[in-house]
Short mmCIF file of C-alpha atoms in Angstrom, two decimals:
data_model
loop_
_atom_site.label_atom_id
_atom_site.label_comp_id
_atom_site.label_asym_id
_atom_site.label_seq_id
_atom_site.Cartn_x
_atom_site.Cartn_y
_atom_site.Cartn_z
CA UNK A 1 113.90 88.89 72.59
CA UNK A 2 114.96 92.38 73.80
CA UNK A 3 116.31 93.09 77.30
CA UNK A 4 115.98 96.52 79.01
CA UNK A 5 117.12 97.54 82.44
CA UNK A 6 115.70 100.12 84.87
CA UNK A 7 116.52 101.48 88.19
CA UNK A 8 112.67 101.41 89.11
CA UNK A 9 109.90 99.47 87.52
CA UNK A 10 106.26 100.21 88.12
CA UNK A 11 104.31 96.81 87.13
CA UNK A 12 100.52 97.58 86.56
CA UNK A 13 98.64 100.36 84.76
CA UNK A 14 95.80 101.45 87.17
CA UNK A 15 95.49 104.05 89.58
CA UNK A 16 98.31 103.03 91.68
CA UNK A 17 100.60 102.90 88.98
CA UNK A 18 99.91 106.47 87.82
CA UNK A 19 100.23 107.88 91.10
CA UNK A 20 103.64 105.96 91.76
CA UNK A 21 104.75 107.63 88.53
CA UNK A 22 103.50 111.13 89.50
CA UNK A 23 105.32 110.82 92.96
CA UNK A 24 108.53 109.80 91.25
CA UNK A 25 108.40 112.48 88.96
CA UNK A 26 107.90 114.89 91.94
CA UNK A 27 110.87 113.33 93.68
CA UNK A 28 113.07 114.14 90.69
CA UNK A 29 113.56 110.65 88.96
CA UNK A 30 116.13 111.04 86.29
CA UNK A 31 115.47 110.15 82.57
CA UNK A 32 115.50 106.48 81.62
CA UNK A 33 115.62 105.42 85.53
CA UNK A 34 111.90 104.46 85.56
CA UNK A 35 109.45 102.41 83.47
CA UNK A 36 105.91 101.86 83.86
CA UNK A 37 104.69 98.39 82.56
CA UNK A 38 101.09 97.92 81.55
CA UNK A 39 99.13 95.08 79.83
CA UNK A 40 96.45 97.96 78.88
CA UNK A 41 96.95 99.92 75.81
CA UNK A 42 96.42 103.24 77.56
CA UNK A 43 98.27 105.24 79.95
CA UNK A 44 97.02 104.99 83.72
CA UNK A 45 93.71 106.35 84.33
CA UNK A 46 91.19 106.89 87.17
CA UNK A 47 89.30 103.73 87.22
CA UNK A 48 86.18 104.92 89.00
CA UNK A 49 85.13 106.94 85.84
CA UNK A 50 84.32 103.59 84.09
CA UNK A 51 81.32 102.98 86.47
CA UNK A 52 80.08 106.51 86.17
CA UNK A 53 80.91 109.21 83.58
CA UNK A 54 82.13 107.04 81.05
CA UNK A 55 78.65 105.34 80.56
CA UNK A 56 76.56 108.44 80.79
CA UNK A 57 74.27 109.02 77.66
CA UNK A 58 75.06 112.57 77.49
CA UNK A 59 78.58 114.33 78.20
CA UNK A 60 80.47 110.95 78.51
CA UNK A 61 83.65 111.20 80.31
CA UNK A 62 86.57 109.94 77.58
CA UNK A 63 90.22 109.89 77.60
CA UNK A 64 92.35 111.92 77.78
CA UNK A 65 89.95 113.47 80.35
CA UNK A 66 90.54 111.20 83.19
CA UNK A 67 94.27 110.13 83.14
CA UNK A 68 95.88 110.12 86.62
CA UNK A 69 96.19 112.16 88.44
CA UNK A 70 93.14 114.12 87.92
CA UNK A 71 90.82 112.44 90.59
CA UNK A 72 92.75 114.15 93.28
CA UNK A 73 93.26 117.31 91.92
CA UNK A 74 96.67 116.65 90.37
CA UNK A 75 98.46 116.73 87.17
CA UNK A 76 97.19 115.07 84.30
CA UNK A 77 99.68 112.41 82.89
CA UNK A 78 99.09 112.04 79.21
CA UNK A 79 101.47 109.58 77.32
CA UNK A 80 103.47 112.57 76.33
CA UNK A 81 103.96 113.85 79.89
CA UNK A 82 105.66 110.47 80.79
CA UNK A 83 108.04 111.22 77.67
CA UNK A 84 108.55 114.84 78.98
CA UNK A 85 109.52 113.49 82.57
CA UNK A 86 111.79 110.86 81.22
CA UNK A 87 109.73 107.90 82.18
CA UNK A 88 109.31 104.87 79.89
CA UNK A 89 105.64 103.79 79.40
CA UNK A 90 105.53 100.25 78.14
CA UNK A 91 101.80 99.53 77.08
CA UNK A 92 100.02 96.55 75.71
CA UNK A 93 102.75 94.38 77.43
CA UNK A 94 101.54 91.39 79.62
CA UNK A 95 104.14 90.13 82.20
CA UNK A 96 103.86 86.44 82.27
CA UNK A 97 107.04 85.55 84.43
CA UNK A 98 108.56 87.45 87.73
CA UNK A 99 111.57 86.14 89.18
CA UNK A 100 112.13 88.26 92.16
CA UNK A 101 115.39 86.72 93.16
CA UNK A 102 116.84 87.59 89.88
CA UNK A 103 115.32 91.13 89.75
CA UNK A 104 113.73 90.31 86.13
CA UNK A 105 110.24 90.27 84.58
CA UNK A 106 109.49 88.35 81.31
CA UNK A 107 106.83 89.25 78.81
CA UNK A 108 104.58 87.30 76.87
CA UNK A 109 106.57 88.26 73.89
CA UNK A 110 109.77 87.18 75.66
CA UNK A 111 111.23 90.48 76.28
CA UNK A 112 113.08 90.72 79.52
CA UNK A 113 113.01 93.82 81.85
CA UNK A 114 115.77 94.17 84.74
CA UNK A 115 115.13 96.29 87.58
CA UNK A 116 116.82 97.28 90.94
CA UNK A 117 113.51 98.24 92.83
CA UNK A 118 110.00 96.96 91.77
CA UNK A 119 106.76 98.38 92.73
CA UNK A 120 103.83 95.75 92.46
CA UNK A 121 100.82 97.66 91.33
CA UNK A 122 98.94 94.86 89.54
CA UNK A 123 95.47 95.71 91.08
CA UNK A 124 92.62 93.08 90.92
CA UNK A 125 90.64 91.12 88.30
CA UNK A 126 87.00 90.74 88.34
CA UNK A 127 85.53 87.45 89.61
CA UNK A 128 83.67 85.78 86.69
CA UNK A 129 80.87 83.59 86.63
CA UNK A 130 82.71 81.11 84.48
CA UNK A 131 85.02 80.66 87.39
CA UNK A 132 82.12 78.96 89.46
CA UNK A 133 80.90 76.78 86.47
CA UNK A 134 77.57 78.73 86.30
CA UNK A 135 75.73 77.23 83.21
CA UNK A 136 75.73 79.60 80.00
CA UNK A 137 77.95 82.03 81.75
CA UNK A 138 79.94 82.23 78.58
CA UNK A 139 77.06 83.51 76.33
CA UNK A 140 77.51 86.68 74.64
CA UNK A 141 76.60 89.93 76.22
CA UNK A 142 77.27 88.80 79.82
CA UNK A 143 79.87 91.66 80.57
CA UNK A 144 82.11 92.71 83.29
CA UNK A 145 83.64 95.83 83.99
CA UNK A 146 87.23 96.62 85.02
CA UNK A 147 89.23 98.04 82.36
CA UNK A 148 88.83 100.45 79.54
CA UNK A 149 88.09 97.95 77.18
CA UNK A 150 85.24 96.40 79.25
CA UNK A 151 83.76 99.69 79.50
CA UNK A 152 83.94 100.19 75.55
CA UNK A 153 82.15 96.73 75.04
CA UNK A 154 79.51 97.85 77.58
CA UNK A 155 78.96 101.23 75.78
CA UNK A 156 78.44 99.24 72.47
CA UNK A 157 76.12 96.84 74.15
CA UNK A 158 74.04 99.68 75.54
CA UNK A 159 73.57 101.31 72.03
CA UNK A 160 72.73 98.05 70.56
CA UNK A 161 70.18 97.05 72.93
CA UNK A 162 68.57 100.51 73.34
CA UNK A 163 65.42 100.52 75.62
CA UNK A 164 66.37 96.59 76.21
CA UNK A 165 66.24 94.68 79.36
CA UNK A 166 69.47 94.72 81.50
CA UNK A 167 70.18 92.48 84.44
CA UNK A 168 72.64 93.45 87.03
CA UNK A 169 74.31 90.59 89.04
CA UNK A 170 75.55 91.73 92.20
CA UNK A 171 74.36 94.49 94.85
CA UNK A 172 77.85 95.93 95.94
CA UNK A 173 79.46 99.16 94.52
CA UNK A 174 79.59 98.04 90.82
CA UNK A 175 75.99 96.79 91.02
CA UNK A 176 74.74 99.95 92.46
CA UNK A 177 76.59 102.23 90.10
CA UNK A 178 76.02 100.44 87.04
CA UNK A 179 72.24 99.82 87.95
CA UNK A 180 71.98 103.70 87.88
CA UNK A 181 73.86 104.22 84.87
CA UNK A 182 71.84 101.84 82.89
CA UNK A 183 68.61 103.48 83.99
CA UNK A 184 70.05 106.94 82.95
CA UNK A 185 70.59 105.14 79.35
CA UNK A 186 66.57 104.08 79.68
CA UNK A 187 67.34 100.34 79.96
CA UNK A 188 65.03 98.15 82.01
CA UNK A 189 67.01 97.14 84.84
CA UNK A 190 66.70 94.42 87.31
CA UNK A 191 69.53 94.11 90.03
CA UNK A 192 69.81 90.60 91.62
CA UNK A 193 71.91 89.72 94.88
CA UNK A 194 71.83 87.07 97.50
CA UNK A 195 72.27 88.99 100.54
CA UNK A 196 69.35 90.54 102.42
CA UNK A 197 70.22 94.27 101.63
CA UNK A 198 72.36 95.91 99.04
CA UNK A 199 76.17 96.78 99.84
CA UNK A 200 76.14 94.60 102.97
CA UNK A 201 79.88 95.02 103.87
CA UNK A 202 79.23 98.60 104.61
CA UNK A 203 75.43 99.51 104.79
CA UNK A 204 73.47 98.99 107.74
CA UNK A 205 69.69 97.44 106.97
CA UNK A 206 68.47 101.14 107.67
CA UNK A 207 70.86 102.82 105.32
CA UNK A 208 70.48 100.00 102.49
CA UNK A 209 66.45 100.72 102.74
CA UNK A 210 66.85 104.09 101.71
CA UNK A 211 68.99 103.15 98.60
CA UNK A 212 66.87 100.27 97.55
CA UNK A 213 63.61 102.34 97.67
CA UNK A 214 65.17 105.28 96.06
CA UNK A 215 66.52 102.67 93.39
CA UNK A 216 62.96 101.30 92.97
CA UNK A 217 61.42 104.79 92.75
CA UNK A 218 63.73 105.39 89.63
CA UNK A 219 62.51 102.24 88.22
CA UNK A 220 65.24 99.66 89.15
CA UNK A 221 63.79 96.36 90.08
CA UNK A 222 65.48 94.64 92.82
CA UNK A 223 65.55 90.87 93.49
CA UNK A 224 67.14 89.84 96.76
CA UNK A 225 68.14 86.61 98.60
CA UNK A 226 68.99 84.30 95.46
CA UNK A 227 71.64 84.27 92.76
CA UNK A 228 71.97 83.74 89.00
CA UNK A 229 72.28 79.83 88.61
CA UNK A 230 72.33 79.73 84.83
CA UNK A 231 71.57 81.25 81.43
CA UNK A 232 70.16 80.45 78.21
CA UNK A 233 71.05 82.03 74.99
CA UNK A 234 69.75 82.82 71.58
CA UNK A 235 70.76 80.73 68.36
CA UNK A 236 73.26 83.81 67.89
CA UNK A 237 74.97 83.16 71.30
CA UNK A 238 73.72 86.12 72.76
CA UNK A 239 72.10 85.83 76.35
CA UNK A 240 68.35 85.48 76.37
CA UNK A 241 67.38 84.70 80.05
CA UNK A 242 68.89 84.69 83.32
CA UNK A 243 67.83 81.52 85.48
CA UNK A 244 67.57 82.34 89.04
CA UNK A 245 68.35 79.75 92.03
CA UNK A 246 65.01 80.35 93.42
CA UNK A 247 63.33 79.17 90.29
CA UNK A 248 62.35 82.50 88.38
CA UNK A 249 63.70 83.33 85.18
CA UNK A 250 64.36 86.88 83.66
CA UNK A 251 64.51 88.05 80.18
CA UNK A 252 67.87 89.78 79.50
CA UNK A 253 69.44 91.59 76.44
CA UNK A 254 72.51 92.38 78.65
CA UNK A 255 73.90 90.94 81.88
CA UNK A 256 76.44 92.66 83.84
CA UNK A 257 78.14 91.06 86.60
CA UNK A 258 79.69 92.57 89.74
CA UNK A 259 80.32 89.89 92.30
CA UNK A 260 83.66 91.00 93.55
CA UNK A 261 87.15 91.10 92.53
CA UNK A 262 90.57 88.94 93.35
CA UNK A 263 94.01 90.64 93.65
CA UNK A 264 96.57 89.84 90.88
CA UNK A 265 99.17 87.97 92.91
CA UNK A 266 99.74 84.87 90.98
CA UNK A 267 103.03 86.08 89.55
CA UNK A 268 104.57 86.11 92.66
CA UNK A 269 103.12 83.20 94.54
CA UNK A 270 105.86 81.48 96.59
CA UNK A 271 108.20 84.21 96.09
CA UNK A 272 106.70 86.66 98.61
CA UNK A 273 104.98 86.54 101.89
CA UNK A 274 101.17 86.70 101.82
CA UNK A 275 98.33 87.48 104.22
CA UNK A 276 94.65 87.89 104.02
CA UNK A 277 94.70 87.26 100.25
CA UNK A 278 97.38 89.91 99.38
CA UNK A 279 100.92 90.38 99.70
CA UNK A 280 102.13 91.30 103.06
CA UNK A 281 103.69 94.67 103.36
CA UNK A 282 105.16 96.82 106.44
CA UNK A 283 103.85 100.36 106.85
CA UNK A 284 106.11 101.76 103.98
CA UNK A 285 104.66 98.91 101.56
CA UNK A 286 107.91 97.04 101.29
CA UNK A 287 107.30 93.34 101.00
CA UNK A 288 109.38 90.28 102.54
CA UNK A 289 111.67 90.42 99.63
CA UNK A 290 114.28 93.12 99.59
CA UNK A 291 113.80 96.14 96.95
CA UNK A 292 110.12 94.91 96.15
CA UNK A 293 107.22 97.00 97.05
CA UNK A 294 103.37 96.16 96.67
CA UNK A 295 100.71 98.71 96.71
CA UNK A 296 96.98 99.43 96.25
CA UNK A 297 94.55 96.42 96.03
CA UNK A 298 97.31 93.75 96.29
CA UNK A 299 98.79 95.02 99.61
CA UNK A 300 98.12 93.66 102.92
CA UNK A 301 99.38 96.36 105.18
CA UNK A 302 99.28 97.57 108.80
CA UNK A 303 96.17 99.64 109.66
CA UNK A 304 97.87 101.60 112.43
CA UNK A 305 94.82 103.32 113.83
CA UNK A 306 93.11 99.79 114.50
CA UNK A 307 96.28 97.74 115.21
CA UNK A 308 95.13 95.47 112.56
CA UNK A 309 96.34 94.41 108.91
CA UNK A 310 94.03 94.56 106.13
CA UNK A 311 93.79 94.61 102.37
CA UNK A 312 91.82 97.65 101.08
CA UNK A 313 90.27 97.81 97.50
CA UNK A 314 89.36 101.43 97.05
CA UNK A 315 90.79 104.16 94.84
CA UNK A 316 91.83 106.47 97.76
CA UNK A 317 94.04 104.00 99.31
CA UNK A 318 95.47 102.98 95.86
CA UNK A 319 96.55 106.63 95.43
CA UNK A 320 97.96 107.05 98.88
CA UNK A 321 99.74 103.88 99.31
CA UNK A 322 101.66 104.51 95.81
CA UNK A 323 102.68 107.83 97.12
CA UNK A 324 103.91 106.30 100.30
CA UNK A 325 105.88 103.56 98.86
CA UNK A 326 107.79 105.97 96.41
CA UNK A 327 108.27 108.58 99.17
CA UNK A 328 109.80 105.47 101.29
CA UNK A 329 112.05 104.43 98.31
CA UNK A 330 113.59 107.92 97.90
CA UNK A 331 114.01 108.58 101.40
CA UNK A 332 115.83 105.41 102.18
CA UNK A 333 118.05 106.07 99.11
CA UNK A 334 119.10 109.28 100.90
CA UNK A 335 119.54 107.64 104.34
CA UNK A 336 116.46 109.05 105.67
CA UNK A 337 112.85 107.85 106.52
CA UNK A 338 109.23 108.87 106.14
CA UNK A 339 106.40 108.51 108.74
CA UNK A 340 104.55 105.21 108.88
CA UNK A 341 101.37 104.96 106.83
CA UNK A 342 98.64 105.86 108.94
CA UNK A 343 95.50 105.27 106.77
CA UNK A 344 91.95 106.29 107.65
CA UNK A 345 89.55 103.94 105.73
CA UNK A 346 87.50 106.12 103.19
CA UNK A 347 84.85 105.02 100.81
CA UNK A 348 82.44 107.00 98.58
CA UNK A 349 80.17 106.65 95.75
CA UNK A 350 78.04 108.62 93.55
CA UNK A 351 74.89 107.42 91.40
CA UNK A 352 71.64 109.25 90.18
CA UNK A 353 71.86 112.64 91.96
CA UNK A 354 73.22 110.82 95.22
CA UNK A 355 76.60 111.13 96.64
CA UNK A 356 77.74 109.49 100.08
CA UNK A 357 81.05 109.29 101.96
CA UNK A 358 82.25 106.95 104.78
CA UNK A 359 85.24 107.13 107.14
CA UNK A 360 86.31 104.85 109.70
CA UNK A 361 85.14 101.53 110.80
CA UNK A 362 81.51 100.06 110.54
CA UNK A 363 81.77 97.97 113.71
CA UNK A 364 79.74 98.07 116.76
CA UNK A 365 76.34 99.50 117.22
CA UNK A 366 75.00 102.08 114.80
CA UNK A 367 72.62 104.94 114.70
CA UNK A 368 70.91 106.74 111.99
CA UNK A 369 70.36 110.62 111.96
CA UNK A 370 68.86 113.13 109.64
CA UNK A 371 66.34 113.13 106.69
CA UNK A 372 66.51 109.44 105.20
CA UNK A 373 63.11 109.74 103.15
CA UNK A 374 63.89 108.58 99.75
CA UNK A 375 61.36 110.63 98.39
CA UNK A 376 62.79 113.84 99.69
CA UNK A 377 64.22 116.21 96.75
CA UNK A 378 67.53 116.55 98.67
CA UNK A 379 68.07 113.59 101.00
CA UNK A 380 70.58 114.37 103.79
CA UNK A 381 71.10 111.86 106.42
CA UNK A 382 73.92 109.88 107.92
CA UNK A 383 75.12 107.51 110.61
CA UNK A 384 77.48 106.86 113.33
CA UNK A 385 79.12 103.50 114.67
CA UNK A 386 80.02 103.27 118.41
CA UNK A 387 82.25 100.75 119.75
CA UNK A 388 83.31 100.66 123.33
CA UNK A 389 81.51 104.01 123.82
CA UNK A 390 83.57 105.71 121.18
CA UNK A 391 82.35 106.96 117.82
CA UNK A 392 84.56 104.63 115.30
CA UNK A 393 82.89 105.03 111.88
CA UNK A 394 80.68 108.04 110.17
CA UNK A 395 78.77 108.05 107.04
CA UNK A 396 76.57 110.71 105.26
CA UNK A 397 74.53 111.04 102.19
CA UNK A 398 74.20 114.48 100.65
CA UNK A 399 76.79 116.22 102.85
CA UNK A 400 78.95 119.32 101.84
CA UNK A 401 82.67 119.41 101.80
CA UNK A 402 82.71 120.83 105.31
CA UNK A 403 80.37 118.37 106.74
CA UNK A 404 82.43 115.52 105.22
CA UNK A 405 85.71 116.98 106.66
CA UNK A 406 84.13 116.91 109.90
CA UNK A 407 83.08 113.22 109.56
CA UNK A 408 86.61 112.12 108.61
CA UNK A 409 87.92 113.96 111.66
CA UNK A 410 85.46 112.32 113.90
CA UNK A 411 86.58 108.96 112.74
CA UNK A 412 90.09 109.79 113.06
CA UNK A 413 89.75 111.25 116.61
CA UNK A 414 87.15 108.60 117.82
CA UNK A 415 85.42 110.51 120.53
CA UNK A 416 83.46 109.28 123.29
CA UNK A 417 79.74 109.31 122.51
CA UNK A 418 77.24 109.98 125.60
CA UNK A 419 74.74 107.57 123.90
CA UNK A 420 73.04 106.49 120.62
CA UNK A 421 70.21 108.69 121.45
CA UNK A 422 72.33 111.64 121.83
CA UNK A 423 74.21 110.99 118.66
CA UNK A 424 70.59 110.54 116.80
CA UNK A 425 69.74 113.95 118.38
CA UNK A 426 72.78 116.00 117.40
CA UNK A 427 73.46 114.28 113.98
CA UNK A 428 76.06 116.12 112.00
CA UNK A 429 76.41 118.92 114.77
CA UNK A 430 78.29 116.32 116.91
CA UNK A 431 80.86 115.88 114.26
CA UNK A 432 81.13 119.62 113.78
CA UNK A 433 81.97 120.24 117.47
CA UNK A 434 84.86 117.87 117.37
#
């Protein structure tokens, strides 16, 4: 049992960990001061690639192509980059005990890691159907996607079941992106979800109708209003059928489940204040425990522009919260301070030839504008959300970088809107004038 001590430890191996390490390097961290501890076998990488480019039938993304921080146009941190910058990268190491009072972490192998300042960047883990006791959910080829090992298993399954039947359970981010990429791999795809339309946490019924029709035109079958209630398997143990709650059954060679995620906070239960399912932080991502910070998916933080506290699961926040925490740590060491985190919620997705972005808050009344015909060769449409007479959210499919910049500005400024009819009429021009 070895013991090592560091001034700073970043616990986690995802996007937040990579961006925190980059910011420490930018701030001039000294050799030997910083360690990144990850249970994964590879250096931190841009996770969104796993549900997109990694699964493409041709020209697929592979490491080292998408190590952090290429997703935001920054320097690519290869394993040797960490070494060059004096950062110790400790991979394939699962931490099983954290004692925040003693400032120590213990690995599954019994190694002890001491720190002065800890950044918790443990991210989320997928919700599994076995967690809910779904019958047959442990059959082979019922797959999930979170880490690169999961993606490798999925790549092999796609090759092994070429031209076969895939059932995607879930109609959110993962469900939509994976349904698209499975169709690109020429599988017969059925998407199943219980809600009345896809991406219900963000999309209105009108926006969802466009994507559902577009996907249907691409050959994806969509079944709404029911859930996977059980699975049958072949004698080999591989999944054979998905049994739906409404009584139907679907043949399946592969099942991919995307029904949500939960933040990985178990190590810290009872040691740190929590809120809304995450670790409660201030605007600098400091937790209730001195010298302990939490970033990315695990952090419940003040959303300044809305006077609210929220937990946000998205790559953009994972990057920015990590950078904010490190800047705050280094500023405090020098007797200074940084500005409070003032985050504008931002979500995006790409699938087939589609690409959308959303900024702000999807509350209040909404209005659609533009060309939302799913059969259009280049669909270009958007939506605004209006609350208390002000535009608080903006969405666009098929926009260009300047249009997306205008939409972000609208969501930030929250201008007064004359009426929904006027917004519909002006469309993107409304945003361009702000």
